[in-house]
């Protein structure tokens, strides 16, 4: 294939009986045939690897359809991305393409240090922001040089101490609505073919994720004041009804305290 994939060496304690000319003639041919067998073995392993990823894709696509609330869906999508890509840890980001910033929605258990926190802001100068803007995936098969230095989420939340790292945009049409971060502890754990399969999963999950986030946004706006962001009367009535219901259910007592702020 035009590149060295290994080396072939021969040793005989009694010494080499073949002539130098014979060795120069036969050794390259033997090495070429050995390389063909190695390539066939690597191809077979890669095909088996991708077949496993595709089966995981089909299984996880059905699983995502059963996810209900946004938090469950976010967790399922992130876990499915790891399952399909072969990654060991990951995180999901919700991206606002108008504001050009995002929010960390979910972080898988076992995420190596530095560990991001759910709810933290992903700023426009981060590696994730670059992927969200251009829509193209980023892969570092050997990410050790990024560890603890590169601004993955923001200037204060850098890339984890990992061997390989990948960022894949979650797109619903032209705009990017989010991104998934995936990594392994050892270099080479994520390959380009793994990202292709994971990209198919993200395409399937994008519509469900966008719908869940829109419903969550509408629901939040219905119980908060648009100007101040504080809870409104509807939220107060909902909470009061909930407390009354729990009081009746468990036979306990409740109280309502009112505070008046004088100007």
PDB file of C-alpha atoms in Angstrom:
ATOM      1  CA  UNK A   1       0.000   0.000   0.000  1.00  0.00           C
ATOM      2  CA  UNK A   2       3.004   2.270  -0.279  1.00  0.00           C
ATOM      3  CA  UNK A   3       3.683   2.386   3.456  1.00  0.00           C
ATOM      4  CA  UNK A   4       5.516   0.163   5.905  1.00  0.00           C
ATOM      5  CA  UNK A   5       3.240  -1.819   8.199  1.00  0.00           C
ATOM      6  CA  UNK A   6       5.942  -3.902   9.831  1.00  0.00           C
ATOM      7  CA  UNK A   7       9.259  -5.622   9.295  1.00  0.00           C
ATOM      8  CA  UNK A   8      10.290  -9.194   8.523  1.00  0.00           C
ATOM      9  CA  UNK A   9      13.478 -10.594  10.018  1.00  0.00           C
ATOM     10  CA  UNK A  10      15.101 -14.020   9.741  1.00  0.00           C
ATOM     11  CA  UNK A  11      17.586 -15.675  12.063  1.00  0.00           C
ATOM     12  CA  UNK A  12      19.412 -18.993  11.964  1.00  0.00           C
ATOM     13  CA  UNK A  13      21.833 -20.136  14.703  1.00  0.00           C
ATOM     14  CA  UNK A  14      23.709 -22.204  12.120  1.00  0.00           C
ATOM     15  CA  UNK A  15      24.072 -19.255   9.813  1.00  0.00           C
ATOM     16  CA  UNK A  16      22.331 -18.376   6.563  1.00  0.00           C
ATOM     17  CA  UNK A  17      22.967 -20.960   3.872  1.00  0.00           C
ATOM     18  CA  UNK A  18      21.208 -19.129   1.024  1.00  0.00           C
ATOM     19  CA  UNK A  19      23.171 -16.751  -1.124  1.00  0.00           C
ATOM     20  CA  UNK A  20      22.778 -13.003  -0.800  1.00  0.00           C
ATOM     21  CA  UNK A  21      21.230 -12.886  -4.259  1.00  0.00           C
ATOM     22  CA  UNK A  22      18.592 -15.484  -3.295  1.00  0.00           C
ATOM     23  CA  UNK A  23      17.742 -13.587  -0.132  1.00  0.00           C
ATOM     24  CA  UNK A  24      17.361 -10.316  -2.047  1.00  0.00           C
ATOM     25  CA  UNK A  25      15.077 -12.082  -4.496  1.00  0.00           C
ATOM     26  CA  UNK A  26      12.843 -14.127  -2.150  1.00  0.00           C
ATOM     27  CA  UNK A  27      12.583 -12.035   1.011  1.00  0.00           C
ATOM     28  CA  UNK A  28      10.739  -9.056  -0.589  1.00  0.00           C
ATOM     29  CA  UNK A  29       8.268 -11.453  -2.213  1.00  0.00           C
ATOM     30  CA  UNK A  30       7.674 -13.298   1.025  1.00  0.00           C
ATOM     31  CA  UNK A  31       7.230  -9.993   2.880  1.00  0.00           C
ATOM     32  CA  UNK A  32       4.721  -8.813   0.255  1.00  0.00           C
ATOM     33  CA  UNK A  33       2.659 -11.980   0.633  1.00  0.00           C
ATOM     34  CA  UNK A  34       2.772 -11.677   4.428  1.00  0.00           C
ATOM     35  CA  UNK A  35       1.563  -8.082   4.123  1.00  0.00           C
ATOM     36  CA  UNK A  36      -1.420  -9.254   2.083  1.00  0.00           C
ATOM     37  CA  UNK A  37      -2.396 -11.701   4.832  1.00  0.00           C
ATOM     38  CA  UNK A  38      -2.019  -8.949   7.446  1.00  0.00           C
ATOM     39  CA  UNK A  39      -4.224  -6.607   5.388  1.00  0.00           C
ATOM     40  CA  UNK A  40      -6.880  -9.303   5.022  1.00  0.00           C
ATOM     41  CA  UNK A  41      -6.863  -9.877   8.776  1.00  0.00           C
ATOM     42  CA  UNK A  42      -7.131  -6.152   9.501  1.00  0.00           C
ATOM     43  CA  UNK A  43      -9.967  -5.799   6.996  1.00  0.00           C
ATOM     44  CA  UNK A  44     -11.814  -8.712   8.566  1.00  0.00           C
ATOM     45  CA  UNK A  45     -11.448  -7.162  12.024  1.00  0.00           C
ATOM     46  CA  UNK A  46     -12.640  -3.772  10.760  1.00  0.00           C
ATOM     47  CA  UNK A  47     -15.689  -5.323   9.069  1.00  0.00           C
ATOM     48  CA  UNK A  48     -16.564  -7.163  12.289  1.00  0.00           C
ATOM     49  CA  UNK A  49     -16.103  -3.943  14.239  1.00  0.00           C
ATOM     50  CA  UNK A  50     -18.410  -1.999  11.939  1.00  0.00           C
ATOM     51  CA  UNK A  51     -21.027  -4.771  11.936  1.00  0.00           C
ATOM     52  CA  UNK A  52     -21.107  -4.561  15.713  1.00  0.00           C
ATOM     53  CA  UNK A  53     -21.486  -0.765  15.520  1.00  0.00           C
ATOM     54  CA  UNK A  54     -24.358  -1.053  13.017  1.00  0.00           C
ATOM     55  CA  UNK A  55     -26.198  -3.549  15.210  1.00  0.00           C
ATOM     56  CA  UNK A  56     -25.760  -1.166  18.128  1.00  0.00           C
ATOM     57  CA  UNK A  57     -27.083   1.670  15.937  1.00  0.00           C
ATOM     58  CA  UNK A  58     -30.271  -0.232  15.120  1.00  0.00           C
ATOM     59  CA  UNK A  59     -30.792  -1.267  18.729  1.00  0.00           C
ATOM     60  CA  UNK A  60     -30.220   2.226  20.113  1.00  0.00           C
ATOM     61  CA  UNK A  61     -32.426   3.883  17.482  1.00  0.00           C
ATOM     62  CA  UNK A  62     -35.374   1.864  18.810  1.00  0.00           C
ATOM     63  CA  UNK A  63     -34.399   2.671  22.376  1.00  0.00           C
ATOM     64  CA  UNK A  64     -34.376   6.427  21.718  1.00  0.00           C
ATOM     65  CA  UNK A  65     -37.941   6.298  20.450  1.00  0.00           C
ATOM     66  CA  UNK A  66     -39.073   5.078  23.871  1.00  0.00           C
ATOM     67  CA  UNK A  67     -37.353   7.890  25.804  1.00  0.00           C
ATOM     68  CA  UNK A  68     -39.818  10.322  27.333  1.00  0.00           C
ATOM     69  CA  UNK A  69     -38.693  13.434  29.212  1.00  0.00           C
ATOM     70  CA  UNK A  70     -35.737  15.560  27.984  1.00  0.00           C
ATOM     71  CA  UNK A  71     -33.359  14.416  30.739  1.00  0.00           C
ATOM     72  CA  UNK A  72     -33.936  10.760  29.906  1.00  0.00           C
ATOM     73  CA  UNK A  73     -33.542  11.452  26.202  1.00  0.00           C
ATOM     74  CA  UNK A  74     -30.286  13.376  26.750  1.00  0.00           C
ATOM     75  CA  UNK A  75     -28.859  10.525  28.797  1.00  0.00           C
ATOM     76  CA  UNK A  76     -29.997   7.889  26.303  1.00  0.00           C
ATOM     77  CA  UNK A  77     -28.529   9.775  23.336  1.00  0.00           C
ATOM     78  CA  UNK A  78     -25.163  10.213  25.032  1.00  0.00           C
ATOM     79  CA  UNK A  79     -25.028   6.584  26.157  1.00  0.00           C
ATOM     80  CA  UNK A  80     -26.025   5.431  22.667  1.00  0.00           C
ATOM     81  CA  UNK A  81     -23.277   7.551  21.101  1.00  0.00           C
ATOM     82  CA  UNK A  82     -20.735   5.784  23.304  1.00  0.00           C
ATOM     83  CA  UNK A  83     -22.235   2.413  22.452  1.00  0.00           C
ATOM     84  CA  UNK A  84     -22.086   3.018  18.704  1.00  0.00           C
ATOM     85  CA  UNK A  85     -18.659   4.683  18.624  1.00  0.00           C
ATOM     86  CA  UNK A  86     -16.930   2.476  21.177  1.00  0.00           C
ATOM     87  CA  UNK A  87     -16.098   5.491  23.354  1.00  0.00           C
ATOM     88  CA  UNK A  88     -15.766   5.155  27.122  1.00  0.00           C
ATOM     89  CA  UNK A  89     -17.051   8.535  28.302  1.00  0.00           C
ATOM     90  CA  UNK A  90     -18.910  11.498  26.864  1.00  0.00           C
ATOM     91  CA  UNK A  91     -21.026  14.603  27.297  1.00  0.00           C
ATOM     92  CA  UNK A  92     -23.946  16.243  25.500  1.00  0.00           C
ATOM     93  CA  UNK A  93     -24.190  19.963  24.758  1.00  0.00           C
ATOM     94  CA  UNK A  94     -27.264  21.953  23.824  1.00  0.00           C
ATOM     95  CA  UNK A  95     -26.284  24.642  21.322  1.00  0.00           C
ATOM     96  CA  UNK A  96     -27.984  27.994  20.683  1.00  0.00           C
ATOM     97  CA  UNK A  97     -26.881  28.917  17.160  1.00  0.00           C
ATOM     98  CA  UNK A  98     -28.349  32.427  17.445  1.00  0.00           C
ATOM     99  CA  UNK A  99     -26.454  33.283  20.628  1.00  0.00           C
ATOM    100  CA  UNK A 100     -23.435  31.162  19.562  1.00  0.00           C
ATOM    101  CA  UNK A 101     -23.102  29.491  22.913  1.00  0.00           C
ATOM    102  CA  UNK A 102     -24.239  26.267  24.508  1.00  0.00           C
ATOM    103  CA  UNK A 103     -25.071  24.533  27.761  1.00  0.00           C
ATOM    104  CA  UNK A 104     -23.797  21.205  29.079  1.00  0.00           C
ATOM    105  CA  UNK A 105     -26.831  18.905  29.388  1.00  0.00           C
ATOM    106  CA  UNK A 106     -25.371  15.575  30.414  1.00  0.00           C
ATOM    107  CA  UNK A 107     -22.032  14.113  31.486  1.00  0.00           C
ATOM    108  CA  UNK A 108     -21.564  10.357  31.675  1.00  0.00           C
ATOM    109  CA  UNK A 109     -20.244   8.688  34.834  1.00  0.00           C
ATOM    110  CA  UNK A 110     -16.537   7.975  34.628  1.00  0.00           C
ATOM    111  CA  UNK A 111     -15.722  11.159  32.712  1.00  0.00           C
ATOM    112  CA  UNK A 112     -12.029  11.840  33.476  1.00  0.00           C
ATOM    113  CA  UNK A 113     -10.721  15.054  34.998  1.00  0.00           C
ATOM    114  CA  UNK A 114     -11.301  17.874  34.468  1.00  0.00           C
ATOM    115  CA  UNK A 115     -14.976  16.928  34.746  1.00  0.00           C
ATOM    116  CA  UNK A 116     -17.502  19.477  33.376  1.00  0.00           C
ATOM    117  CA  UNK A 117     -20.669  20.259  35.309  1.00  0.00           C
ATOM    118  CA  UNK A 118     -24.197  19.997  33.964  1.00  0.00           C
ATOM    119  CA  UNK A 119     -25.545  23.497  33.334  1.00  0.00           C
ATOM    120  CA  UNK A 120     -22.171  25.094  32.614  1.00  0.00           C
ATOM    121  CA  UNK A 121     -21.922  27.439  29.642  1.00  0.00           C
ATOM    122  CA  UNK A 122     -20.055  26.438  26.479  1.00  0.00           C
ATOM    123  CA  UNK A 123     -18.592  29.637  25.043  1.00  0.00           C
ATOM    124  CA  UNK A 124     -17.900  30.661  21.469  1.00  0.00           C
ATOM    125  CA  UNK A 125     -14.121  30.261  21.692  1.00  0.00           C
ATOM    126  CA  UNK A 126     -14.190  26.540  22.492  1.00  0.00           C
ATOM    127  CA  UNK A 127     -13.459  23.485  20.348  1.00  0.00           C
ATOM    128  CA  UNK A 128     -17.116  22.495  20.621  1.00  0.00           C
ATOM    129  CA  UNK A 129     -18.197  25.893  19.304  1.00  0.00           C
ATOM    130  CA  UNK A 130     -15.990  25.428  16.224  1.00  0.00           C
ATOM    131  CA  UNK A 131     -17.687  22.103  15.451  1.00  0.00           C
ATOM    132  CA  UNK A 132     -21.165  23.546  16.056  1.00  0.00           C
ATOM    133  CA  UNK A 133     -20.472  26.441  13.689  1.00  0.00           C
ATOM    134  CA  UNK A 134     -19.044  24.459  10.768  1.00  0.00           C
ATOM    135  CA  UNK A 135     -20.975  21.235  11.350  1.00  0.00           C
ATOM    136  CA  UNK A 136     -17.933  19.071  10.635  1.00  0.00           C
ATOM    137  CA  UNK A 137     -16.843  16.428  13.169  1.00  0.00           C
ATOM    138  CA  UNK A 138     -13.469  16.702  14.889  1.00  0.00           C
ATOM    139  CA  UNK A 139     -11.405  13.656  15.792  1.00  0.00           C
ATOM    140  CA  UNK A 140      -8.106  13.363  17.629  1.00  0.00           C
ATOM    141  CA  UNK A 141      -7.118   9.703  17.571  1.00  0.00           C
ATOM    142  CA  UNK A 142      -4.253  10.665  19.883  1.00  0.00           C
ATOM    143  CA  UNK A 143      -5.574  13.466  22.083  1.00  0.00           C
ATOM    144  CA  UNK A 144      -2.896  13.420  24.748  1.00  0.00           C
ATOM    145  CA  UNK A 145      -1.520  16.763  23.579  1.00  0.00           C
ATOM    146  CA  UNK A 146      -4.962  18.362  24.180  1.00  0.00           C
ATOM    147  CA  UNK A 147      -5.426  16.964  27.670  1.00  0.00           C
ATOM    148  CA  UNK A 148      -5.841  19.637  30.307  1.00  0.00           C
ATOM    149  CA  UNK A 149      -4.877  22.401  27.860  1.00  0.00           C
ATOM    150  CA  UNK A 150      -7.237  22.859  24.907  1.00  0.00           C
ATOM    151  CA  UNK A 151     -10.499  24.762  25.641  1.00  0.00           C
ATOM    152  CA  UNK A 152     -12.979  21.973  24.963  1.00  0.00           C
ATOM    153  CA  UNK A 153     -16.043  23.591  26.565  1.00  0.00           C
ATOM    154  CA  UNK A 154     -14.583  26.955  27.555  1.00  0.00           C
ATOM    155  CA  UNK A 155     -11.370  28.577  28.681  1.00  0.00           C
ATOM    156  CA  UNK A 156     -11.946  27.185  32.175  1.00  0.00           C
ATOM    157  CA  UNK A 157     -13.259  23.723  31.170  1.00  0.00           C
ATOM    158  CA  UNK A 158     -10.514  22.125  29.102  1.00  0.00           C
ATOM    159  CA  UNK A 159     -10.162  18.781  27.352  1.00  0.00           C
ATOM    160  CA  UNK A 160     -10.036  15.776  29.714  1.00  0.00           C
ATOM    161  CA  UNK A 161      -7.018  13.603  30.290  1.00  0.00           C
ATOM    162  CA  UNK A 162      -7.752  11.072  27.569  1.00  0.00           C
ATOM    163  CA  UNK A 163      -6.169   9.068  24.772  1.00  0.00           C
ATOM    164  CA  UNK A 164      -8.638   9.835  21.974  1.00  0.00           C
ATOM    165  CA  UNK A 165     -11.307  12.512  21.658  1.00  0.00           C
ATOM    166  CA  UNK A 166     -14.092  13.314  19.196  1.00  0.00           C
ATOM    167  CA  UNK A 167     -16.747  16.023  18.816  1.00  0.00           C
ATOM    168  CA  UNK A 168     -19.784  15.454  16.636  1.00  0.00           C
ATOM    169  CA  UNK A 169     -22.448  18.034  15.836  1.00  0.00           C
ATOM    170  CA  UNK A 170     -26.134  17.223  16.300  1.00  0.00           C
ATOM    171  CA  UNK A 171     -27.893  18.843  13.362  1.00  0.00           C
ATOM    172  CA  UNK A 172     -31.536  19.301  12.484  1.00  0.00           C
ATOM    173  CA  UNK A 173     -31.337  20.726   8.975  1.00  0.00           C
ATOM    174  CA  UNK A 174     -28.740  23.475   8.455  1.00  0.00           C
ATOM    175  CA  UNK A 175     -28.559  24.761  12.050  1.00  0.00           C
ATOM    176  CA  UNK A 176     -26.698  22.812  14.711  1.00  0.00           C
ATOM    177  CA  UNK A 177     -28.767  22.194  17.836  1.00  0.00           C
ATOM    178  CA  UNK A 178     -26.137  20.412  19.906  1.00  0.00           C
ATOM    179  CA  UNK A 179     -22.944  18.401  20.045  1.00  0.00           C
ATOM    180  CA  UNK A 180     -21.784  15.167  21.593  1.00  0.00           C
ATOM    181  CA  UNK A 181     -18.278  14.753  23.025  1.00  0.00           C
ATOM    182  CA  UNK A 182     -16.798  11.246  23.093  1.00  0.00           C
ATOM    183  CA  UNK A 183     -13.491   9.932  24.330  1.00  0.00           C
ATOM    184  CA  UNK A 184     -11.447   6.894  25.317  1.00  0.00           C
ATOM    185  CA  UNK A 185      -8.653   6.539  27.833  1.00  0.00           C
ATOM    186  CA  UNK A 186      -6.245   4.982  25.334  1.00  0.00           C
ATOM    187  CA  UNK A 187      -5.134   6.495  21.998  1.00  0.00           C
ATOM    188  CA  UNK A 188      -6.776   5.087  18.872  1.00  0.00           C
ATOM    189  CA  UNK A 189      -9.977   4.081  20.639  1.00  0.00           C
ATOM    190  CA  UNK A 190     -12.140   6.084  18.222  1.00  0.00           C
ATOM    191  CA  UNK A 191     -11.607   5.822  14.463  1.00  0.00           C
ATOM    192  CA  UNK A 192     -13.035   7.758  11.495  1.00  0.00           C
ATOM    193  CA  UNK A 193     -15.381   4.881  10.593  1.00  0.00           C
ATOM    194  CA  UNK A 194     -16.791   4.964  14.127  1.00  0.00           C
ATOM    195  CA  UNK A 195     -17.748   8.609  13.635  1.00  0.00           C
ATOM    196  CA  UNK A 196     -19.620   7.791  10.434  1.00  0.00           C
ATOM    197  CA  UNK A 197     -21.836   5.338  12.297  1.00  0.00           C
ATOM    198  CA  UNK A 198     -22.313   7.725  15.200  1.00  0.00           C
ATOM    199  CA  UNK A 199     -23.253  10.495  12.764  1.00  0.00           C
ATOM    200  CA  UNK A 200     -26.137   8.332  11.526  1.00  0.00           C
ATOM    201  CA  UNK A 201     -27.311   7.907  15.111  1.00  0.00           C
ATOM    202  CA  UNK A 202     -27.180  11.658  15.743  1.00  0.00           C
ATOM    203  CA  UNK A 203     -29.185  12.263  12.572  1.00  0.00           C
ATOM    204  CA  UNK A 204     -31.879   9.892  13.843  1.00  0.00           C
ATOM    205  CA  UNK A 205     -31.843  11.441  17.322  1.00  0.00           C
ATOM    206  CA  UNK A 206     -31.825  15.109  16.243  1.00  0.00           C
ATOM    207  CA  UNK A 207     -35.561  15.428  15.573  1.00  0.00           C
ATOM    208  CA  UNK A 208     -36.536  13.822  18.888  1.00  0.00           C
ATOM    209  CA  UNK A 209     -34.018  15.944  20.769  1.00  0.00           C
ATOM    210  CA  UNK A 210     -35.147  19.177  19.107  1.00  0.00           C
ATOM    211  CA  UNK A 211     -38.820  18.414  19.863  1.00  0.00           C
ATOM    212  CA  UNK A 212     -38.043  17.602  23.506  1.00  0.00           C
ATOM    213  CA  UNK A 213     -36.035  20.804  23.964  1.00  0.00           C
ATOM    214  CA  UNK A 214     -38.778  22.926  22.374  1.00  0.00           C
ATOM    215  CA  UNK A 215     -41.416  21.430  24.643  1.00  0.00           C
ATOM    216  CA  UNK A 216     -39.165  22.048  27.639  1.00  0.00           C
ATOM    217  CA  UNK A 217     -38.641  25.670  26.556  1.00  0.00           C
ATOM    218  CA  UNK A 218     -42.366  26.310  26.076  1.00  0.00           C
ATOM    219  CA  UNK A 219     -43.132  24.706  29.418  1.00  0.00           C
ATOM    220  CA  UNK A 220     -40.514  26.824  31.192  1.00  0.00           C
ATOM    221  CA  UNK A 221     -41.729  30.028  29.544  1.00  0.00           C
ATOM    222  CA  UNK A 222     -45.294  29.276  30.627  1.00  0.00           C
ATOM    223  CA  UNK A 223     -44.337  29.406  34.316  1.00  0.00           C
ATOM    224  CA  UNK A 224     -41.755  32.219  34.274  1.00  0.00           C
ATOM    225  CA  UNK A 225     -41.864  35.944  33.651  1.00  0.00           C
ATOM    226  CA  UNK A 226     -40.396  36.823  30.260  1.00  0.00           C
ATOM    227  CA  UNK A 227     -38.676  39.978  31.520  1.00  0.00           C
ATOM    228  CA  UNK A 228     -37.241  38.864  34.872  1.00  0.00           C
ATOM    229  CA  UNK A 229     -37.123  35.094  34.478  1.00  0.00           C
ATOM    230  CA  UNK A 230     -38.812  34.696  37.890  1.00  0.00           C
ATOM    231  CA  UNK A 231     -41.616  32.230  38.603  1.00  0.00           C
ATOM    232  CA  UNK A 232     -45.054  33.608  37.685  1.00  0.00           C
ATOM    233  CA  UNK A 233     -48.554  33.163  39.142  1.00  0.00           C
ATOM    234  CA  UNK A 234     -49.168  29.981  37.154  1.00  0.00           C
ATOM    235  CA  UNK A 235     -46.134  28.317  38.704  1.00  0.00           C
ATOM    236  CA  UNK A 236     -47.299  29.459  42.145  1.00  0.00           C
ATOM    237  CA  UNK A 237     -50.753  27.926  41.592  1.00  0.00           C
ATOM    238  CA  UNK A 238     -49.228  24.674  40.297  1.00  0.00           C
ATOM    239  CA  UNK A 239     -46.926  24.364  43.302  1.00  0.00           C
ATOM    240  CA  UNK A 240     -49.711  25.215  45.737  1.00  0.00           C
ATOM    241  CA  UNK A 241     -51.934  22.546  44.198  1.00  0.00           C
ATOM    242  CA  UNK A 242     -49.094  20.020  44.378  1.00  0.00           C
ATOM    243  CA  UNK A 243     -48.466  20.746  48.083  1.00  0.00           C
ATOM    244  CA  UNK A 244     -52.182  20.486  48.885  1.00  0.00           C
ATOM    245  CA  UNK A 245     -52.330  17.152  47.087  1.00  0.00           C
ATOM    246  CA  UNK A 246     -49.352  15.765  48.998  1.00  0.00           C
ATOM    247  CA  UNK A 247     -50.806  17.036  52.274  1.00  0.00           C
ATOM    248  CA  UNK A 248     -54.098  15.228  51.681  1.00  0.00           C
ATOM    249  CA  UNK A 249     -52.336  12.087  50.476  1.00  0.00           C
ATOM    250  CA  UNK A 250     -50.052  11.721  53.491  1.00  0.00           C
ATOM    251  CA  UNK A 251     -52.390  13.236  56.105  1.00  0.00           C
ATOM    252  CA  UNK A 252     -49.960  15.988  57.078  1.00  0.00           C
ATOM    253  CA  UNK A 253     -50.251  19.744  57.449  1.00  0.00           C
ATOM    254  CA  UNK A 254     -49.036  22.601  55.273  1.00  0.00           C
ATOM    255  CA  UNK A 255     -48.725  26.355  55.681  1.00  0.00           C
ATOM    256  CA  UNK A 256     -48.476  29.350  53.386  1.00  0.00           C
ATOM    257  CA  UNK A 257     -46.234  32.246  54.379  1.00  0.00           C
ATOM    258  CA  UNK A 258     -46.527  35.608  52.626  1.00  0.00           C
ATOM    259  CA  UNK A 259     -43.892  38.331  52.692  1.00  0.00           C
ATOM    260  CA  UNK A 260     -44.595  41.947  51.820  1.00  0.00           C
ATOM    261  CA  UNK A 261     -41.708  44.103  50.642  1.00  0.00           C
ATOM    262  CA  UNK A 262     -42.214  47.768  51.456  1.00  0.00           C
ATOM    263  CA  UNK A 263     -40.834  50.308  48.956  1.00  0.00           C
TER     264      UNK A 263
END
